[in-house]
Coordinates of C-alpha atoms in Angstrom, one line a residue:
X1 CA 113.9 100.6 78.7
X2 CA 111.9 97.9 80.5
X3 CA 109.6 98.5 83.0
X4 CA 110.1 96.5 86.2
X5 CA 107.5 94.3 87.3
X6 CA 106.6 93.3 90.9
X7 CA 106.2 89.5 90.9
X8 CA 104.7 87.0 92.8
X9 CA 105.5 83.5 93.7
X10 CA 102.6 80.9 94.2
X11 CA 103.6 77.4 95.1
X12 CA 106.9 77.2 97.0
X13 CA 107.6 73.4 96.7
X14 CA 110.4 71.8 94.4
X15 CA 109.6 74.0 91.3
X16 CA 108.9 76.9 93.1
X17 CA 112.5 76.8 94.0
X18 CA 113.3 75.8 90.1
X19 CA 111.4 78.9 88.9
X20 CA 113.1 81.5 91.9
X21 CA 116.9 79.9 90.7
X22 CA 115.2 80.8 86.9
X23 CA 114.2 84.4 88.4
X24 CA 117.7 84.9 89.2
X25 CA 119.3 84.1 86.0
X26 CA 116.7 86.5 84.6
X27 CA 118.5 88.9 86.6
X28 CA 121.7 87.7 85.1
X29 CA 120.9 88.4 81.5
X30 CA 118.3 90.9 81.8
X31 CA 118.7 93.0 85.0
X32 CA 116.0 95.0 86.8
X33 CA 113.1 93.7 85.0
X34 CA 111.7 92.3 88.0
X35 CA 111.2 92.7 91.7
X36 CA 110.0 89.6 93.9
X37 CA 107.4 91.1 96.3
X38 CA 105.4 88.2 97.5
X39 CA 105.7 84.2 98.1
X40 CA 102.5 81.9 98.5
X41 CA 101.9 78.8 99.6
X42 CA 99.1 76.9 101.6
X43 CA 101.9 75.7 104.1
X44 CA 103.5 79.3 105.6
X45 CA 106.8 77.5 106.3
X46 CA 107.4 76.5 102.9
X47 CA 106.3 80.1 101.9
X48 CA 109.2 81.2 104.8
X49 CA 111.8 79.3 103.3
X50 CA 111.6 80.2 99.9
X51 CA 111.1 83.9 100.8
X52 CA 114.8 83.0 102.6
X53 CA 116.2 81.7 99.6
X54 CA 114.6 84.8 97.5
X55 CA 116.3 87.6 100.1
X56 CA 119.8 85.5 99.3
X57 CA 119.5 85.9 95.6
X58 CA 118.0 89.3 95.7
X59 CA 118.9 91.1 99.0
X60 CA 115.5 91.5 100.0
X61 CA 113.0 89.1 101.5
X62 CA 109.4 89.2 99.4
X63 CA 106.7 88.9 102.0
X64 CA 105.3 85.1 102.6
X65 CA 101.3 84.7 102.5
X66 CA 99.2 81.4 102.3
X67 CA 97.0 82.6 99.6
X68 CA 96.9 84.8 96.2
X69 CA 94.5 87.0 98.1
X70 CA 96.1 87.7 101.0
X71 CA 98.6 89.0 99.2
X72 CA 97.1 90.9 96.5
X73 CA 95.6 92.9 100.0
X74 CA 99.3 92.9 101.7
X75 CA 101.6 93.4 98.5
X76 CA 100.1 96.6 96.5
X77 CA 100.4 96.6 93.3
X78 CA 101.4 92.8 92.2
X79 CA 101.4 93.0 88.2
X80 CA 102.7 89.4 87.7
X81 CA 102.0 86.1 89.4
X82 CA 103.9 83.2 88.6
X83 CA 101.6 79.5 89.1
X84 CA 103.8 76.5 90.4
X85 CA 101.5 75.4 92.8
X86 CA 99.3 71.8 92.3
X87 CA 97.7 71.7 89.1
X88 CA 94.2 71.5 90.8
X89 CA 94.8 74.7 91.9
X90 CA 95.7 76.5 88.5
X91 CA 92.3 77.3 87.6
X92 CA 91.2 78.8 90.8
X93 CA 94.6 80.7 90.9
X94 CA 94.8 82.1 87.6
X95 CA 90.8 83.1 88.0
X96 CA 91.7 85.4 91.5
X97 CA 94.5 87.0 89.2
X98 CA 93.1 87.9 86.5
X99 CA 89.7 89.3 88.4
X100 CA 92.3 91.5 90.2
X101 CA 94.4 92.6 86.9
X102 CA 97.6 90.6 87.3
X103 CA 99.2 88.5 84.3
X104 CA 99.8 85.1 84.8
X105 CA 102.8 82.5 84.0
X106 CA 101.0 79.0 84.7
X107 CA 103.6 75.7 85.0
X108 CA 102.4 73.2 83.3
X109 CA 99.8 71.1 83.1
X110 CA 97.8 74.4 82.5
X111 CA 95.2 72.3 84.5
X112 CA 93.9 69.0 85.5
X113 CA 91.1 68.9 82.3
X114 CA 89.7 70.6 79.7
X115 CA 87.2 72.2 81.1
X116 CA 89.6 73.5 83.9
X117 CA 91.7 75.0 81.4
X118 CA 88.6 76.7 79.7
X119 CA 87.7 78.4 82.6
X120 CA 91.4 79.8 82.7
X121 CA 91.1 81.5 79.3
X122 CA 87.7 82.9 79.7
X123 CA 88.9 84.5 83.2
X124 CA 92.1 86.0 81.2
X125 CA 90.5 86.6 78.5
X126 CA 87.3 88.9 80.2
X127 CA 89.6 90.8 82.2
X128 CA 92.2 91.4 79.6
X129 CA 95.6 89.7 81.3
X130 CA 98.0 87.7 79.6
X131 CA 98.2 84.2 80.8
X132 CA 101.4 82.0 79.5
X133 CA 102.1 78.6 80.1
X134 CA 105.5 77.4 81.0
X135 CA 105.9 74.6 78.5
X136 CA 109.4 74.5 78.3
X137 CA 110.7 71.1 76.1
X138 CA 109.7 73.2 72.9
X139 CA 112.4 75.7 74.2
X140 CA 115.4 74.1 74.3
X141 CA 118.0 74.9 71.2
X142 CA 118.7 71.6 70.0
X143 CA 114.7 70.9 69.9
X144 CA 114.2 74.3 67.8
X145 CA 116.7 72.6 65.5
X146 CA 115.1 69.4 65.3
X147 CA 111.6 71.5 64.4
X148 CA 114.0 73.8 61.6
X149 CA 115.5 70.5 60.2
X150 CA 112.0 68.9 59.9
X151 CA 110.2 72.2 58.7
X152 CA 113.2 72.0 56.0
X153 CA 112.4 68.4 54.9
X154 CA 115.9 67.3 56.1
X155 CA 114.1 64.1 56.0
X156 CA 111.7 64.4 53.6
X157 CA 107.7 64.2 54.2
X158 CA 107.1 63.2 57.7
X159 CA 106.2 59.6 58.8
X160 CA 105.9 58.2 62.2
X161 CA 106.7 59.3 65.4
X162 CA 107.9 57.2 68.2
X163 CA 107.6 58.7 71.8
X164 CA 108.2 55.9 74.5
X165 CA 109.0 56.6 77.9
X166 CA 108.8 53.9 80.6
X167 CA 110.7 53.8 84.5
X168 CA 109.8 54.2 88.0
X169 CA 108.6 51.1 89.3
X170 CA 106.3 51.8 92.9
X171 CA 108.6 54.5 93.9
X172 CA 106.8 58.1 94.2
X173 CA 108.6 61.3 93.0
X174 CA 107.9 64.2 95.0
X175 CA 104.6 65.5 94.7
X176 CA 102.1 62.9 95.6
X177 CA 99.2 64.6 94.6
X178 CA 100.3 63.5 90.6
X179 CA 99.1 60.1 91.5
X180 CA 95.7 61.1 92.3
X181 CA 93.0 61.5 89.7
X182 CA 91.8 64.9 90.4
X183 CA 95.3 66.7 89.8
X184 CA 95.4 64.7 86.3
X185 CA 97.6 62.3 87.1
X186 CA 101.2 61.3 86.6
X187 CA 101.2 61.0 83.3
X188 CA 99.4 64.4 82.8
X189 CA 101.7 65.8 84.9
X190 CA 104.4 65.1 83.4
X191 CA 103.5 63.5 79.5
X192 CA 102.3 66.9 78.8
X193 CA 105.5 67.9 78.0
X194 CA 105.6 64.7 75.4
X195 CA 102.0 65.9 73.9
X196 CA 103.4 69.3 73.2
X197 CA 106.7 67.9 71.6
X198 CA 104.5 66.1 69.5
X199 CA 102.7 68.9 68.5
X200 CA 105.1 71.4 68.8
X201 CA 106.9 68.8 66.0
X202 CA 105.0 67.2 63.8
X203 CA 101.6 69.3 63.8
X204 CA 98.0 68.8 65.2
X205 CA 96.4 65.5 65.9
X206 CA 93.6 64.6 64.0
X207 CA 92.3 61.5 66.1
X208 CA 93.8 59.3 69.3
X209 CA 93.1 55.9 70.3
X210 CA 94.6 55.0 73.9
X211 CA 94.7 52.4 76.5
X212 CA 95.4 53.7 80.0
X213 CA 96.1 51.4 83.5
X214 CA 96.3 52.0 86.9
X215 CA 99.7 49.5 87.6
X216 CA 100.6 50.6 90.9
X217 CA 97.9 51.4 93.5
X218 CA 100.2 52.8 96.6
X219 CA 103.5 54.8 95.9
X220 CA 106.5 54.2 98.3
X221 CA 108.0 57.2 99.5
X222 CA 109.9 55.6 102.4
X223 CA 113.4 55.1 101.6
X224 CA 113.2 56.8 98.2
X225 CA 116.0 59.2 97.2
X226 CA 114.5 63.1 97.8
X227 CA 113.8 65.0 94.1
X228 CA 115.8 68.1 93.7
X229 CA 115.1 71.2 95.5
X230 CA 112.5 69.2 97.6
X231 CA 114.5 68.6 100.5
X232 CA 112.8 71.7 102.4
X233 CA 109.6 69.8 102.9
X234 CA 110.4 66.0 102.5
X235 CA 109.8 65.4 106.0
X236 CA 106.3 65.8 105.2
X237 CA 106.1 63.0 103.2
X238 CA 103.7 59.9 103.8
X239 CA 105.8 56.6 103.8
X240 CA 103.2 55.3 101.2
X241 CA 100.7 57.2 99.1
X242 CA 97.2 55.7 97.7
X243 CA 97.1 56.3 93.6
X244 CA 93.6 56.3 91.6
X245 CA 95.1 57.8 88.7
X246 CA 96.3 56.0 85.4
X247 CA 100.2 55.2 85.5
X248 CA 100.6 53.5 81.8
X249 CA 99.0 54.9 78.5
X250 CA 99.6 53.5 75.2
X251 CA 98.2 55.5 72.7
X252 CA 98.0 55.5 68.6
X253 CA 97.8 59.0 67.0
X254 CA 96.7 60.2 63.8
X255 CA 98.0 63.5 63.1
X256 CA 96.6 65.9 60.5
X257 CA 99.4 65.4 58.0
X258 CA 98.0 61.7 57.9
X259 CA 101.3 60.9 59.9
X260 CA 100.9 58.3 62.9
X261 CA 102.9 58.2 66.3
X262 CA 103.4 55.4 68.9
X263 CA 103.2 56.8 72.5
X264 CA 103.8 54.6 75.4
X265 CA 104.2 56.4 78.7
X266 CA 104.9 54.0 81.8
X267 CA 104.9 55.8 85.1
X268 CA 105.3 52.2 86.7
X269 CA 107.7 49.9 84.5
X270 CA 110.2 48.4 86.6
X271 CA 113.8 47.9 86.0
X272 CA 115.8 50.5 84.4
X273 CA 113.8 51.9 81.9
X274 CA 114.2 53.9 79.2
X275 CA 113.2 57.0 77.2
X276 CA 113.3 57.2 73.0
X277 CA 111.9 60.2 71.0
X278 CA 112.2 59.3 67.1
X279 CA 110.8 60.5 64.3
X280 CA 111.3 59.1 60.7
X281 CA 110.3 60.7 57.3
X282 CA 110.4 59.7 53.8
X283 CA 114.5 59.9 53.7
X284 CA 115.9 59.8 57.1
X285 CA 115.2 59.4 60.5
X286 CA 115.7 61.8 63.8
X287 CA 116.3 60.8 66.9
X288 CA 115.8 63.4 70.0
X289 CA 118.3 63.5 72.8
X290 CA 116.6 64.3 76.4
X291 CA 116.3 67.7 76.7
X292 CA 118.1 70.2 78.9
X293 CA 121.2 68.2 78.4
X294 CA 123.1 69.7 75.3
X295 CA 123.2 66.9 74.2
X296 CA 123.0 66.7 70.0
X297 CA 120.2 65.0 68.2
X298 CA 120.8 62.3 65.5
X299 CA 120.3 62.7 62.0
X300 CA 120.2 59.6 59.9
X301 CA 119.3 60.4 55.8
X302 CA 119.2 57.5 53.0
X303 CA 122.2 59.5 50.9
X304 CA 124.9 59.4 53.8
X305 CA 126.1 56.7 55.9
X306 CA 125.9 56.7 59.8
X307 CA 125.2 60.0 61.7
X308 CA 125.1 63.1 59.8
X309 CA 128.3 65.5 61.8
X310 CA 127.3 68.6 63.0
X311 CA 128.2 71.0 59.9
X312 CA 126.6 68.2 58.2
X313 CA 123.0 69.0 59.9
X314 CA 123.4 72.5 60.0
X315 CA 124.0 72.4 56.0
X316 CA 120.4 71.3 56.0
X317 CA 119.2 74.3 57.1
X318 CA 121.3 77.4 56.2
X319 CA 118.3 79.8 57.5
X320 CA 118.3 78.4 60.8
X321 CA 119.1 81.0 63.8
X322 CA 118.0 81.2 67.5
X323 CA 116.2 84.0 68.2
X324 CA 118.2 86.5 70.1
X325 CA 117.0 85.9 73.9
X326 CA 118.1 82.0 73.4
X327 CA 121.3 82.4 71.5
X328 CA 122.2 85.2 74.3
X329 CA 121.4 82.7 76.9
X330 CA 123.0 79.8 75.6
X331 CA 125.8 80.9 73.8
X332 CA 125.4 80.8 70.1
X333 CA 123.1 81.3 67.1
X334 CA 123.0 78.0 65.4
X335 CA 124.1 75.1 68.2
X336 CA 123.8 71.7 67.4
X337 CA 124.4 70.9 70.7
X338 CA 125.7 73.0 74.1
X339 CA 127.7 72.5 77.3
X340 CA 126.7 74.1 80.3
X341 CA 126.8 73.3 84.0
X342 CA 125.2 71.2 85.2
X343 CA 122.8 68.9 83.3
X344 CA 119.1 68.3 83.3
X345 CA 116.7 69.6 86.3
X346 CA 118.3 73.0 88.0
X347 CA 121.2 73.3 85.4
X348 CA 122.2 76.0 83.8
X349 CA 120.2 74.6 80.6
X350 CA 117.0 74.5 83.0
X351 CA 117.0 77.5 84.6
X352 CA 118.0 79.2 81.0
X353 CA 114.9 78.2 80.0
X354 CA 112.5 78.9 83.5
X355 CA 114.1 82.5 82.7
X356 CA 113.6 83.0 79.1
X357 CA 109.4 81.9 79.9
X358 CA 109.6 84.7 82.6
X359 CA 110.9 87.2 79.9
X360 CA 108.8 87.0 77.1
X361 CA 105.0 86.8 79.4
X362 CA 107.1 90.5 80.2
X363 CA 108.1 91.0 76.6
X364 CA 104.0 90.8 76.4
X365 CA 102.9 93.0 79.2
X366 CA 105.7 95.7 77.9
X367 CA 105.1 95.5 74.1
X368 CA 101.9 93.5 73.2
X369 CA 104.1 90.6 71.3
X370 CA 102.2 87.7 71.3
X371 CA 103.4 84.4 74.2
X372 CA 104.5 81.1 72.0
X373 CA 102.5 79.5 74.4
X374 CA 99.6 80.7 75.8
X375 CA 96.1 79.3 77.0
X376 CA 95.0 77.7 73.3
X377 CA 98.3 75.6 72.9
X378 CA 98.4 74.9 76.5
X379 CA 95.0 73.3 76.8
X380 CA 95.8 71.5 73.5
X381 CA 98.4 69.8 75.1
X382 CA 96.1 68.8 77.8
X383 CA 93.5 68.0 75.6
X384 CA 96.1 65.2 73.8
X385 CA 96.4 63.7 77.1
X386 CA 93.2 63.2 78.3
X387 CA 91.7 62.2 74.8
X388 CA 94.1 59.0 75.6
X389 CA 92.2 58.6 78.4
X390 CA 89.0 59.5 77.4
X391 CA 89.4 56.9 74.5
X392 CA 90.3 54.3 76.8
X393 CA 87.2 54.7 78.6
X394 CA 84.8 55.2 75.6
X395 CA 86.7 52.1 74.3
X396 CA 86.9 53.6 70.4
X397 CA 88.6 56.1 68.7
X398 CA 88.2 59.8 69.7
X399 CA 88.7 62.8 67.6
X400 CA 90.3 65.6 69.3
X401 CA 88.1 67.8 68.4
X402 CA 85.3 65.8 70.7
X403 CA 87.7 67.0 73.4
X404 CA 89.1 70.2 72.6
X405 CA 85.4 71.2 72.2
X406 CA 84.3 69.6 75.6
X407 CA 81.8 67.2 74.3
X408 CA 83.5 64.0 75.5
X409 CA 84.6 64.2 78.9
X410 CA 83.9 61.0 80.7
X411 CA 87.3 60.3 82.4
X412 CA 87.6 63.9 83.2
X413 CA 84.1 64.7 84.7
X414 CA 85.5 62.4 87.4
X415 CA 88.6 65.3 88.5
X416 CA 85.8 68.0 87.2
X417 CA 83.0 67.5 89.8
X418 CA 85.6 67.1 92.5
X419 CA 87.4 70.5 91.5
X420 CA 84.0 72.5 91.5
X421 CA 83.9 72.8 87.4
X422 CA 80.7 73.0 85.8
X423 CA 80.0 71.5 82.6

C-alpha cells in the first residue's frame, strides 16, 4: 500500500490553482496518497486563498507561509514540495528543499538558464532527493501515439519538422514577469514545452541556428481578458508592463538523425494567429493536434489517400498501449483520440495530466522507479531554448553541446548575474 506523503504548495498564482485542481483528481484515482499541509507564496493573501480552495477539496485547510522555510519550521515533516512559483525562483527553491530532505516536482521551465538548472541537480543530487519536472505535452495520449507511430516508421525515416506558433499581439497573459529577461522570457516560458516535443519526438539536437527579437517593448494588461484561475489576484496587475525579453525566435535545427526542423515562435504576431506541429518522413506526413484537447492527430502515408481513420493508425502499430496510470485516467489503452470535459487549460485532459506528474515523483519516493522527466531532460529542454538565443547573439551556429556544457552563455549570463549564479 502507498505511503502518504505530506505535500507542499509553493506558488499560489494561476497554476498553483491548476496543480491543487490536479491534486484533487489524484485523490480521485488514487486516494490517500497525499495530504496538503502547507501553501507558499511571497504574497500571504494569495497563499490564504488557495489554502481556502485546498480546505474545500480536501476538508482541511494546509497552513499558508510566505516562504519554503518558514514552513519547513511550521509544517514538520514536509516530504514533498511542489514548485509553481516564478521560474527565477526555481533554483533557489528547489536548493532549500533538497538541503532540508524534501523531493521536488518543479513546473516548467526547470529554470531561467542553464546554469540555473545545474545548480538544481547538483543540490538534488548531493542530498539524495528526487527532483521531477512537470513537462506535461509529452504526456498526453494522442502525443504517446504520435511518438509509437513514428518509433514504428508509420512514416518511414524521419524528415523535417515544422513547429510554428505565432499570436498575441501587445496583449500580456498573466504573469508579467515572462516578459522580463531574467525569468527567461516568454518564449522560455512557454516554448519549452515545444523544445521538449521536439525532442521528446524526433530525438536530440545536434546544432541550432536562431534569430530572436524583442517586437513588443510594453505589454497591455488594461482591458485584456483575465487567464484562467488568475482572477484571485488580477487586481494586482499593472495596466502596462515594460518587456526586455525576446518575443519572436526563428530557429533552424539540426537534429542528430541528420533530420532538420523549422521553429518559429511569435509571442507578438498580431491578428489571429495560428499554431501547426508537423512532422514528415520518407512516406507520410503527421500532423499534431493541440494538446489536452482529445483531439486526433493526422496521419497522411504515400499508399492511402486522404487521412488514415482511426483503426487505420492504430494498425500501424499493433504493440502500442498506454501505460496503466494514463489509460486508467483517460479511459482506454490505445486512444486515437478522447473526449472529456472540458478542453484545454483546467480540463479534465489537464488536470489528468497535473495528477499523473504528481503520481509517478511518488511512484519514485515509494519504489525507486526512475521520473520520465527529471533534471537532465529538463535542462535539455531549456538548453534548446536558449541555444536559439545564444546563437542569435553569437550570430553563427551553436552546437548544443556548447550549451548543455555551459561554455557559451552570452545571452544567459545577462538573467545569470541578476539571479546570483556563478559561472
Amino acid at each position: 500500500m502507498s505511503k502518504r506523503h505530506r505535500l507542499a504548495l509553493a506558488g499560489c498564482g494561476g497554476m498553483g490553482r491548476r496543480h491543487l485542481r490536479g491534486y484533487r483528481t489524484l485523490e480521485d484515482f488514487e486516494p490517500g496518497r497525499i495530504e496538503v499541509v502547507a501553501v507558499i507564496d511571497p504574497e500571504l493573501e494569495r497563499a490564504e486563498f488557495v489554502a481556502g480552495e485546498a480546505e474545500e477539496f480536501f476538508g482541511d485547510r494546509p497552513q499558508a507561509y510566505r516562504s519554503l522555510e518558514d514552513a519547513i519550521a511550521g509544517s514538520s515533516e514536509i516530504e514533498v514540495l511542489d514548485i509553481v512559483a516564478a521560474a527565477s525562483a526555481h533554483h533557489s527553491i528547489a536548493s532549500i528543499a533538497a538541503e532540508n530532505g524534501v523531493h521536488v516536482l518543479c513546473e516548467k521551465p526547470m529554470a531561467p538558464t542553464v546554469a540555473a538548472c545545474r545548480a538544481m541537480q547538483a543540490a538534488a543530487q548531493q542530498h539524495g532527493t528526487v527532483l521531477s519536472i512537470a513537462e506535461n505535452y509529452r504526456r498526453d495520449p494522442i502525443s504517446r501515439l504520435a511518438q509509437a507511430l513514428l518509433e514504428a516508421g508509420a512514416i518511414g525515416d524521419l524528415r523535417t519538422v515544422l513547429d510554428f506558433a505565432a499570436g498575441g499581439g501587445r496583449s500580456a497573459s498573466a504573469g508579467g514577469w515572462q516578459y522580463l529577461r531574467k525569468q527567461g522570457g516568454s518564449i522560455l516560458e512557454s516554448g519549452v514545452h515545444n523544445a521538449d516535443m521536439q525532442m521528446y519526438l524526433a530525438g536530440p539536437v545536434r546544432q541550432v541556428t536562431g534569430k530572436v527579437r524583442l517586437q513588443e517593448h510594453e505589454r497591455i494588461f488594461k482591458g485584456t481578458r483575465v487567464k484562467g484561475f488568475h482572477d484571485h489576484y488580477a487586481h494586482t496587475y499593472p495596466d502596462v508592463q515594460a518587456a526586455d525579453a525576446p518575443d519572436l525566435m526563428m530557429a533552424t535545427l539540426e537534429f542528430e538523425s541528420d533530420a532538420l526542423g523549422q521553429w518559429l515562435y511569435d509571442k507578438a504576431a498580431h491578428g489571429p494567429g495560428f499554431r501547426r506541429f508537423t512532422i514528415f518522413g520518407s512516406d507520410g506526413q503527421i500532423d499534431l493536434p493541440s494538446v489536452r484537447t482529445g483531439q486526433p492527430l493526422r496521419l497522411f502515408r504515400d499508399d492511402y489517400d486522404g487521412v488514415l481513420d482511426d483503426d487505420d493508425v492504430l494498425a500501424l502499430v499493433p504493440d502500442f498501449a498506454l501505460d496503466d496510470r494514463t489509460a486508467r485516467f483517460f479511459g482506454g489503452e490505445r486512444l486515437v483520440r478522447y473526449d472529456l470535459s472540458g478542453a484545454g487549460v483546467g480540463g479534465s485532459g489537464d488536470l489528468n495530466i497535473l495528477a499523473m506528474e504528481l503520481a509517478e515523483l511518488l511512484d519514485t519516493i515509494d519504489n525507486g522507479t526512475p521520473v520520465e522527466v527529471g533534471p537532465e531532460e529538463g535542462l535539455l529542454a531549456v538548453a534548446l531554448v536558449m541555444a536559439c538565443h545564444e546563437s542569435s547573439e553569437a550570430g553563427r551556429i551553436v552546437r548544443m553541446e556548447e550549451v548543455v556544457g555551459g561554455s557559451l552563455n552570452i545571452y544567459q549570463n545577462v538573467a545569470n548575474r541578476e539571479l546570483g549564479i556563478e559561472i
